[in-house]
Amino acid sequence: MAAPSPGFSERQRRLLEAGVRVVARAGLRGLTHRAVDQEAGLAQGTCSAYMRTRLALLTRLTEYVVHRLAADIDALTADLEAHGVDPDHALRATSAVLRGWLRDPDLLVARMELSLESTRQPELAVPVRAHGERLVHVVEHAVARAHPAWTAQETSLRASTLVAALDGVLLRSLREPPEGRAAGLEAAVGLLLEQLVAARP
């Protein structure tokens, strides 16, 4: 996983990691300053000293979660570019990133919870949207290289559809026993890449 941003102090990182665990265990309803302090093993009032309101806590937590995932996406982009048009490698590389995310299920659950909350809280929508756009850009680039004759509109549609479908695959994988997640994930990713990135008949 990506290292925390220099924009997060050591104390903030400790609080936000605790926030991730609280959200994964109790949902956003359970995310309070008191719960974060308790989970982090810090004195009551510490979290509110850094993030005074609930909205500030939600916003900073969203930024932190998105940042934790961003370096993986950047690394995947560079990897796919280095290997050119290679569907087999794209499958392996994409599956490896998703398997890595599944090994940190608390972070993945927190991202999904915060993504839903961003539909109600405009302040959260900016980092969530940026995260989604980053993923779509990776797929758009790969599809455009494989099918340069496709229009930008078709490439974008296929890329955004694939990213949305992968979110569903991750959610399903979280509900499966840990020992069966890797095989199911790779099969689903392979099917999606085959169907959504395949040439038109």
PDB file of C-alpha atoms in Angstrom:
ATOM      1  CA  MET A   1       0.000   0.000   0.000  1.00  0.00           C
ATOM      2  CA  ALA A   2       1.022   3.582  -0.511  1.00  0.00           C
ATOM      3  CA  ALA A   3       2.868   5.355   2.253  1.00  0.00           C
ATOM      4  CA  PRO A   4       0.951   8.111   4.020  1.00  0.00           C
ATOM      5  CA  SER A   5       1.309  11.565   2.523  1.00  0.00           C
ATOM      6  CA  PRO A   6       3.751  14.033   4.101  1.00  0.00           C
ATOM      7  CA  GLY A   7       0.633  16.164   4.589  1.00  0.00           C
ATOM      8  CA  PHE A   8      -0.381  13.847   7.438  1.00  0.00           C
ATOM      9  CA  SER A   9       1.509  14.192  10.690  1.00  0.00           C
ATOM     10  CA  GLU A  10       2.371  11.107  12.716  1.00  0.00           C
ATOM     11  CA  ARG A  11      -0.448  11.862  15.153  1.00  0.00           C
ATOM     12  CA  GLN A  12      -2.953  12.475  12.355  1.00  0.00           C
ATOM     13  CA  ARG A  13      -1.934   9.235  10.678  1.00  0.00           C
ATOM     14  CA  ARG A  14      -2.518   7.353  13.920  1.00  0.00           C
ATOM     15  CA  LEU A  15      -5.949   8.922  14.292  1.00  0.00           C
ATOM     16  CA  LEU A  16      -6.931   8.294  10.680  1.00  0.00           C
ATOM     17  CA  GLU A  17      -5.768   4.679  10.743  1.00  0.00           C
ATOM     18  CA  ALA A  18      -7.959   4.288  13.808  1.00  0.00           C
ATOM     19  CA  GLY A  19     -10.783   5.970  11.896  1.00  0.00           C
ATOM     20  CA  VAL A  20     -10.433   3.430   9.092  1.00  0.00           C
ATOM     21  CA  ARG A  21     -10.782   0.584  11.587  1.00  0.00           C
ATOM     22  CA  VAL A  22     -13.790   2.202  13.263  1.00  0.00           C
ATOM     23  CA  VAL A  23     -15.590   2.669   9.935  1.00  0.00           C
ATOM     24  CA  ALA A  24     -14.791  -0.882   8.823  1.00  0.00           C
ATOM     25  CA  ARG A  25     -16.150  -2.301  12.068  1.00  0.00           C
ATOM     26  CA  ALA A  26     -19.051   0.020  12.907  1.00  0.00           C
ATOM     27  CA  GLY A  27     -19.809   1.946   9.709  1.00  0.00           C
ATOM     28  CA  LEU A  28     -20.020   5.707   9.471  1.00  0.00           C
ATOM     29  CA  ARG A  29     -22.615   5.797  12.237  1.00  0.00           C
ATOM     30  CA  GLY A  30     -19.914   4.600  14.584  1.00  0.00           C
ATOM     31  CA  LEU A  31     -17.392   7.204  13.464  1.00  0.00           C
ATOM     32  CA  THR A  32     -17.176   9.708  16.298  1.00  0.00           C
ATOM     33  CA  HIS A  33     -14.274  11.662  17.731  1.00  0.00           C
ATOM     34  CA  ARG A  34     -14.570   9.653  20.933  1.00  0.00           C
ATOM     35  CA  ALA A  35     -14.543   6.324  19.076  1.00  0.00           C
ATOM     36  CA  VAL A  36     -11.448   7.330  17.100  1.00  0.00           C
ATOM     37  CA  ASP A  37      -9.603   8.435  20.242  1.00  0.00           C
ATOM     38  CA  GLN A  38     -10.457   5.158  21.940  1.00  0.00           C
ATOM     39  CA  GLU A  39      -9.419   3.053  18.940  1.00  0.00           C
ATOM     40  CA  ALA A  40      -6.147   4.985  18.620  1.00  0.00           C
ATOM     41  CA  GLY A  41      -5.408   4.656  22.333  1.00  0.00           C
ATOM     42  CA  LEU A  42      -5.194   8.422  22.747  1.00  0.00           C
ATOM     43  CA  ALA A  43      -6.673  10.797  25.296  1.00  0.00           C
ATOM     44  CA  GLN A  44     -10.245  11.922  24.748  1.00  0.00           C
ATOM     45  CA  GLY A  45     -10.280  15.199  22.851  1.00  0.00           C
ATOM     46  CA  THR A  46      -7.222  14.398  20.720  1.00  0.00           C
ATOM     47  CA  CYS A  47      -9.185  13.738  17.533  1.00  0.00           C
ATOM     48  CA  SER A  48     -11.314  16.859  17.910  1.00  0.00           C
ATOM     49  CA  ALA A  49      -8.160  18.926  18.432  1.00  0.00           C
ATOM     50  CA  TYR A  50      -7.021  17.970  14.919  1.00  0.00           C
ATOM     51  CA  MET A  51     -10.417  17.692  13.208  1.00  0.00           C
ATOM     52  CA  ARG A  52     -12.904  19.772  15.141  1.00  0.00           C
ATOM     53  CA  THR A  53     -16.139  18.816  13.397  1.00  0.00           C
ATOM     54  CA  ARG A  54     -17.548  15.554  12.113  1.00  0.00           C
ATOM     55  CA  LEU A  55     -17.355  16.918   8.570  1.00  0.00           C
ATOM     56  CA  ALA A  56     -13.682  17.761   9.063  1.00  0.00           C
ATOM     57  CA  LEU A  57     -13.080  14.211  10.287  1.00  0.00           C
ATOM     58  CA  LEU A  58     -14.945  12.692   7.332  1.00  0.00           C
ATOM     59  CA  THR A  59     -13.128  14.910   4.838  1.00  0.00           C
ATOM     60  CA  ARG A  60      -9.673  14.207   6.218  1.00  0.00           C
ATOM     61  CA  LEU A  61     -10.404  10.490   6.443  1.00  0.00           C
ATOM     62  CA  THR A  62     -11.547  10.447   2.811  1.00  0.00           C
ATOM     63  CA  GLU A  63      -8.367  12.233   1.712  1.00  0.00           C
ATOM     64  CA  TYR A  64      -6.279   9.757   3.676  1.00  0.00           C
ATOM     65  CA  VAL A  65      -7.988   6.659   2.281  1.00  0.00           C
ATOM     66  CA  VAL A  66      -7.757   7.952  -1.286  1.00  0.00           C
ATOM     67  CA  HIS A  67      -4.080   8.749  -0.824  1.00  0.00           C
ATOM     68  CA  ARG A  68      -3.380   5.275   0.547  1.00  0.00           C
ATOM     69  CA  LEU A  69      -4.689   3.814  -2.727  1.00  0.00           C
ATOM     70  CA  ALA A  70      -3.254   6.402  -5.124  1.00  0.00           C
ATOM     71  CA  ALA A  71       0.326   5.127  -5.314  1.00  0.00           C
ATOM     72  CA  ASP A  72      -0.917   1.647  -6.250  1.00  0.00           C
ATOM     73  CA  ILE A  73      -2.842   3.149  -9.157  1.00  0.00           C
ATOM     74  CA  ASP A  74       0.162   5.191 -10.283  1.00  0.00           C
ATOM     75  CA  ALA A  75       2.370   2.096 -10.135  1.00  0.00           C
ATOM     76  CA  LEU A  76      -0.159   0.131 -12.186  1.00  0.00           C
ATOM     77  CA  THR A  77      -0.210   2.898 -14.798  1.00  0.00           C
ATOM     78  CA  ALA A  78       3.569   2.822 -15.166  1.00  0.00           C
ATOM     79  CA  ASP A  79       3.597  -0.979 -15.285  1.00  0.00           C
ATOM     80  CA  LEU A  80       0.984  -1.195 -18.038  1.00  0.00           C
ATOM     81  CA  GLU A  81       2.733   1.475 -20.083  1.00  0.00           C
ATOM     82  CA  ALA A  82       6.050  -0.354 -19.802  1.00  0.00           C
ATOM     83  CA  HIS A  83       4.560  -3.612 -21.114  1.00  0.00           C
ATOM     84  CA  GLY A  84       2.640  -2.135 -24.044  1.00  0.00           C
ATOM     85  CA  VAL A  85      -0.366  -3.992 -25.452  1.00  0.00           C
ATOM     86  CA  ASP A  86      -0.207  -7.235 -23.470  1.00  0.00           C
ATOM     87  CA  PRO A  87      -3.627  -8.472 -22.274  1.00  0.00           C
ATOM     88  CA  ASP A  88      -2.140 -11.293 -20.201  1.00  0.00           C
ATOM     89  CA  HIS A  89       0.129  -8.915 -18.341  1.00  0.00           C
ATOM     90  CA  ALA A  90      -2.729  -6.434 -17.876  1.00  0.00           C
ATOM     91  CA  LEU A  91      -4.758  -9.197 -16.233  1.00  0.00           C
ATOM     92  CA  ARG A  92      -1.918 -10.201 -13.923  1.00  0.00           C
ATOM     93  CA  ALA A  93      -1.013  -6.636 -12.979  1.00  0.00           C
ATOM     94  CA  THR A  94      -4.597  -5.523 -12.367  1.00  0.00           C
ATOM     95  CA  SER A  95      -5.391  -8.643 -10.358  1.00  0.00           C
ATOM     96  CA  ALA A  96      -2.264  -8.119  -8.255  1.00  0.00           C
ATOM     97  CA  VAL A  97      -3.338  -4.588  -7.315  1.00  0.00           C
ATOM     98  CA  LEU A  98      -6.849  -5.711  -6.403  1.00  0.00           C
ATOM     99  CA  ARG A  99      -5.519  -8.654  -4.375  1.00  0.00           C
ATOM    100  CA  GLY A 100      -3.327  -6.202  -2.493  1.00  0.00           C
ATOM    101  CA  TRP A 101      -6.363  -4.099  -1.658  1.00  0.00           C
ATOM    102  CA  LEU A 102      -8.244  -7.173  -0.464  1.00  0.00           C
ATOM    103  CA  ARG A 103      -5.413  -7.905   1.953  1.00  0.00           C
ATOM    104  CA  ASP A 104      -6.359  -4.655   3.689  1.00  0.00           C
ATOM    105  CA  PRO A 105     -10.139  -5.111   3.888  1.00  0.00           C
ATOM    106  CA  ASP A 106     -10.617  -2.351   6.475  1.00  0.00           C
ATOM    107  CA  LEU A 107      -9.249   0.223   4.039  1.00  0.00           C
ATOM    108  CA  LEU A 108     -11.397  -1.122   1.222  1.00  0.00           C
ATOM    109  CA  VAL A 109     -14.574  -1.099   3.317  1.00  0.00           C
ATOM    110  CA  ALA A 110     -13.819   2.450   4.475  1.00  0.00           C
ATOM    111  CA  ARG A 111     -13.392   3.581   0.867  1.00  0.00           C
ATOM    112  CA  MET A 112     -16.739   2.100  -0.093  1.00  0.00           C
ATOM    113  CA  GLU A 113     -18.504   3.638   2.905  1.00  0.00           C
ATOM    114  CA  LEU A 114     -16.998   7.045   2.199  1.00  0.00           C
ATOM    115  CA  SER A 115     -17.830   6.784  -1.505  1.00  0.00           C
ATOM    116  CA  LEU A 116     -21.493   6.331  -0.629  1.00  0.00           C
ATOM    117  CA  GLU A 117     -21.348   9.189   1.863  1.00  0.00           C
ATOM    118  CA  SER A 118     -19.871  11.455  -0.817  1.00  0.00           C
ATOM    119  CA  THR A 119     -23.229  11.362  -2.613  1.00  0.00           C
ATOM    120  CA  ARG A 120     -24.665  13.215   0.398  1.00  0.00           C
ATOM    121  CA  GLN A 121     -21.651  15.303   1.414  1.00  0.00           C
ATOM    122  CA  PRO A 122     -20.302  17.481  -1.427  1.00  0.00           C
ATOM    123  CA  GLU A 123     -17.064  18.079   0.486  1.00  0.00           C
ATOM    124  CA  LEU A 124     -16.199  14.395   0.176  1.00  0.00           C
ATOM    125  CA  ALA A 125     -17.059  14.220  -3.505  1.00  0.00           C
ATOM    126  CA  VAL A 126     -13.875  15.964  -4.678  1.00  0.00           C
ATOM    127  CA  PRO A 127     -11.320  13.390  -3.434  1.00  0.00           C
ATOM    128  CA  VAL A 128     -13.660  10.479  -4.210  1.00  0.00           C
ATOM    129  CA  ARG A 129     -14.212  11.730  -7.753  1.00  0.00           C
ATOM    130  CA  ALA A 130     -10.480  12.259  -8.244  1.00  0.00           C
ATOM    131  CA  HIS A 131      -9.838   8.670  -7.151  1.00  0.00           C
ATOM    132  CA  GLY A 132     -12.397   7.341  -9.625  1.00  0.00           C
ATOM    133  CA  GLU A 133     -11.076   9.494 -12.444  1.00  0.00           C
ATOM    134  CA  ARG A 134      -7.548   8.262 -11.775  1.00  0.00           C
ATOM    135  CA  LEU A 135      -8.702   4.664 -12.163  1.00  0.00           C
ATOM    136  CA  VAL A 136     -10.684   5.420 -15.306  1.00  0.00           C
ATOM    137  CA  HIS A 137      -7.675   7.190 -16.814  1.00  0.00           C
ATOM    138  CA  VAL A 138      -5.530   4.073 -16.342  1.00  0.00           C
ATOM    139  CA  VAL A 139      -8.081   1.922 -18.150  1.00  0.00           C
ATOM    140  CA  GLU A 140      -8.718   4.508 -20.875  1.00  0.00           C
ATOM    141  CA  HIS A 141      -5.030   4.622 -21.676  1.00  0.00           C
ATOM    142  CA  ALA A 142      -4.780   0.830 -21.890  1.00  0.00           C
ATOM    143  CA  VAL A 143      -7.889   0.528 -24.068  1.00  0.00           C
ATOM    144  CA  ALA A 144      -6.773   3.334 -26.382  1.00  0.00           C
ATOM    145  CA  ARG A 145      -3.436   1.623 -26.955  1.00  0.00           C
ATOM    146  CA  ALA A 146      -5.120  -1.699 -27.699  1.00  0.00           C
ATOM    147  CA  HIS A 147      -7.781  -0.168 -29.984  1.00  0.00           C
ATOM    148  CA  PRO A 148      -6.509   3.141 -31.411  1.00  0.00           C
ATOM    149  CA  ALA A 149      -9.338   3.291 -33.969  1.00  0.00           C
ATOM    150  CA  TRP A 150     -12.010   3.571 -31.282  1.00  0.00           C
ATOM    151  CA  THR A 151     -13.500   6.977 -30.595  1.00  0.00           C
ATOM    152  CA  ALA A 152     -12.653   8.780 -27.375  1.00  0.00           C
ATOM    153  CA  GLN A 153     -16.294   8.461 -26.324  1.00  0.00           C
ATOM    154  CA  GLU A 154     -16.331   4.681 -26.751  1.00  0.00           C
ATOM    155  CA  THR A 155     -12.994   4.299 -24.994  1.00  0.00           C
ATOM    156  CA  SER A 156     -14.198   6.403 -22.064  1.00  0.00           C
ATOM    157  CA  LEU A 157     -17.482   4.496 -21.808  1.00  0.00           C
ATOM    158  CA  ARG A 158     -15.745   1.117 -21.721  1.00  0.00           C
ATOM    159  CA  ALA A 159     -13.186   2.338 -19.202  1.00  0.00           C
ATOM    160  CA  SER A 160     -15.752   3.790 -16.795  1.00  0.00           C
ATOM    161  CA  THR A 161     -17.892   0.657 -17.123  1.00  0.00           C
ATOM    162  CA  LEU A 162     -14.934  -1.579 -16.315  1.00  0.00           C
ATOM    163  CA  VAL A 163     -13.997   0.478 -13.252  1.00  0.00           C
ATOM    164  CA  ALA A 164     -17.586   0.357 -11.971  1.00  0.00           C
ATOM    165  CA  ALA A 165     -17.691  -3.399 -12.529  1.00  0.00           C
ATOM    166  CA  LEU A 166     -14.400  -3.888 -10.669  1.00  0.00           C
ATOM    167  CA  ASP A 167     -15.893  -2.100  -7.664  1.00  0.00           C
ATOM    168  CA  GLY A 168     -18.655  -4.689  -7.680  1.00  0.00           C
ATOM    169  CA  VAL A 169     -16.117  -7.507  -7.924  1.00  0.00           C
ATOM    170  CA  LEU A 170     -14.232  -6.133  -4.916  1.00  0.00           C
ATOM    171  CA  LEU A 171     -17.432  -5.854  -2.891  1.00  0.00           C
ATOM    172  CA  ARG A 172     -18.375  -9.438  -3.715  1.00  0.00           C
ATOM    173  CA  SER A 173     -14.864 -10.619  -2.859  1.00  0.00           C
ATOM    174  CA  LEU A 174     -15.097  -9.026   0.582  1.00  0.00           C
ATOM    175  CA  ARG A 175     -18.111 -11.218   1.312  1.00  0.00           C
ATOM    176  CA  GLU A 176     -16.253 -14.407   0.399  1.00  0.00           C
ATOM    177  CA  PRO A 177     -13.987 -16.449   2.704  1.00  0.00           C
ATOM    178  CA  PRO A 178     -10.431 -15.031   2.550  1.00  0.00           C
ATOM    179  CA  GLU A 179      -8.974 -18.275   1.203  1.00  0.00           C
ATOM    180  CA  GLY A 180     -11.197 -18.154  -1.892  1.00  0.00           C
ATOM    181  CA  ARG A 181     -10.861 -14.485  -2.749  1.00  0.00           C
ATOM    182  CA  ALA A 182      -7.783 -14.586  -4.990  1.00  0.00           C
ATOM    183  CA  ALA A 183      -9.054 -17.229  -7.415  1.00  0.00           C
ATOM    184  CA  GLY A 184     -12.507 -15.689  -7.697  1.00  0.00           C
ATOM    185  CA  LEU A 185     -11.057 -12.229  -8.169  1.00  0.00           C
ATOM    186  CA  GLU A 186      -8.717 -13.256 -10.978  1.00  0.00           C
ATOM    187  CA  ALA A 187     -11.468 -15.128 -12.816  1.00  0.00           C
ATOM    188  CA  ALA A 188     -13.820 -12.146 -12.589  1.00  0.00           C
ATOM    189  CA  VAL A 189     -11.173  -9.640 -13.688  1.00  0.00           C
ATOM    190  CA  GLY A 190     -10.251 -11.851 -16.634  1.00  0.00           C
ATOM    191  CA  LEU A 191     -13.867 -12.094 -17.738  1.00  0.00           C
ATOM    192  CA  LEU A 192     -14.387  -8.340 -17.452  1.00  0.00           C
ATOM    193  CA  LEU A 193     -11.261  -7.519 -19.425  1.00  0.00           C
ATOM    194  CA  GLU A 194     -12.245 -10.002 -22.109  1.00  0.00           C
ATOM    195  CA  GLN A 195     -15.796  -8.690 -22.445  1.00  0.00           C
ATOM    196  CA  LEU A 196     -15.301  -4.958 -22.002  1.00  0.00           C
ATOM    197  CA  VAL A 197     -11.985  -4.440 -23.758  1.00  0.00           C
ATOM    198  CA  ALA A 198     -12.579  -6.899 -26.584  1.00  0.00           C
ATOM    199  CA  ALA A 199     -12.747  -5.645 -30.132  1.00  0.00           C
ATOM    200  CA  ARG A 200     -16.188  -4.951 -31.528  1.00  0.00           C
ATOM    201  CA  PRO A 201     -17.647  -7.757 -33.664  1.00  0.00           C
TER     202      PRO A 201
END
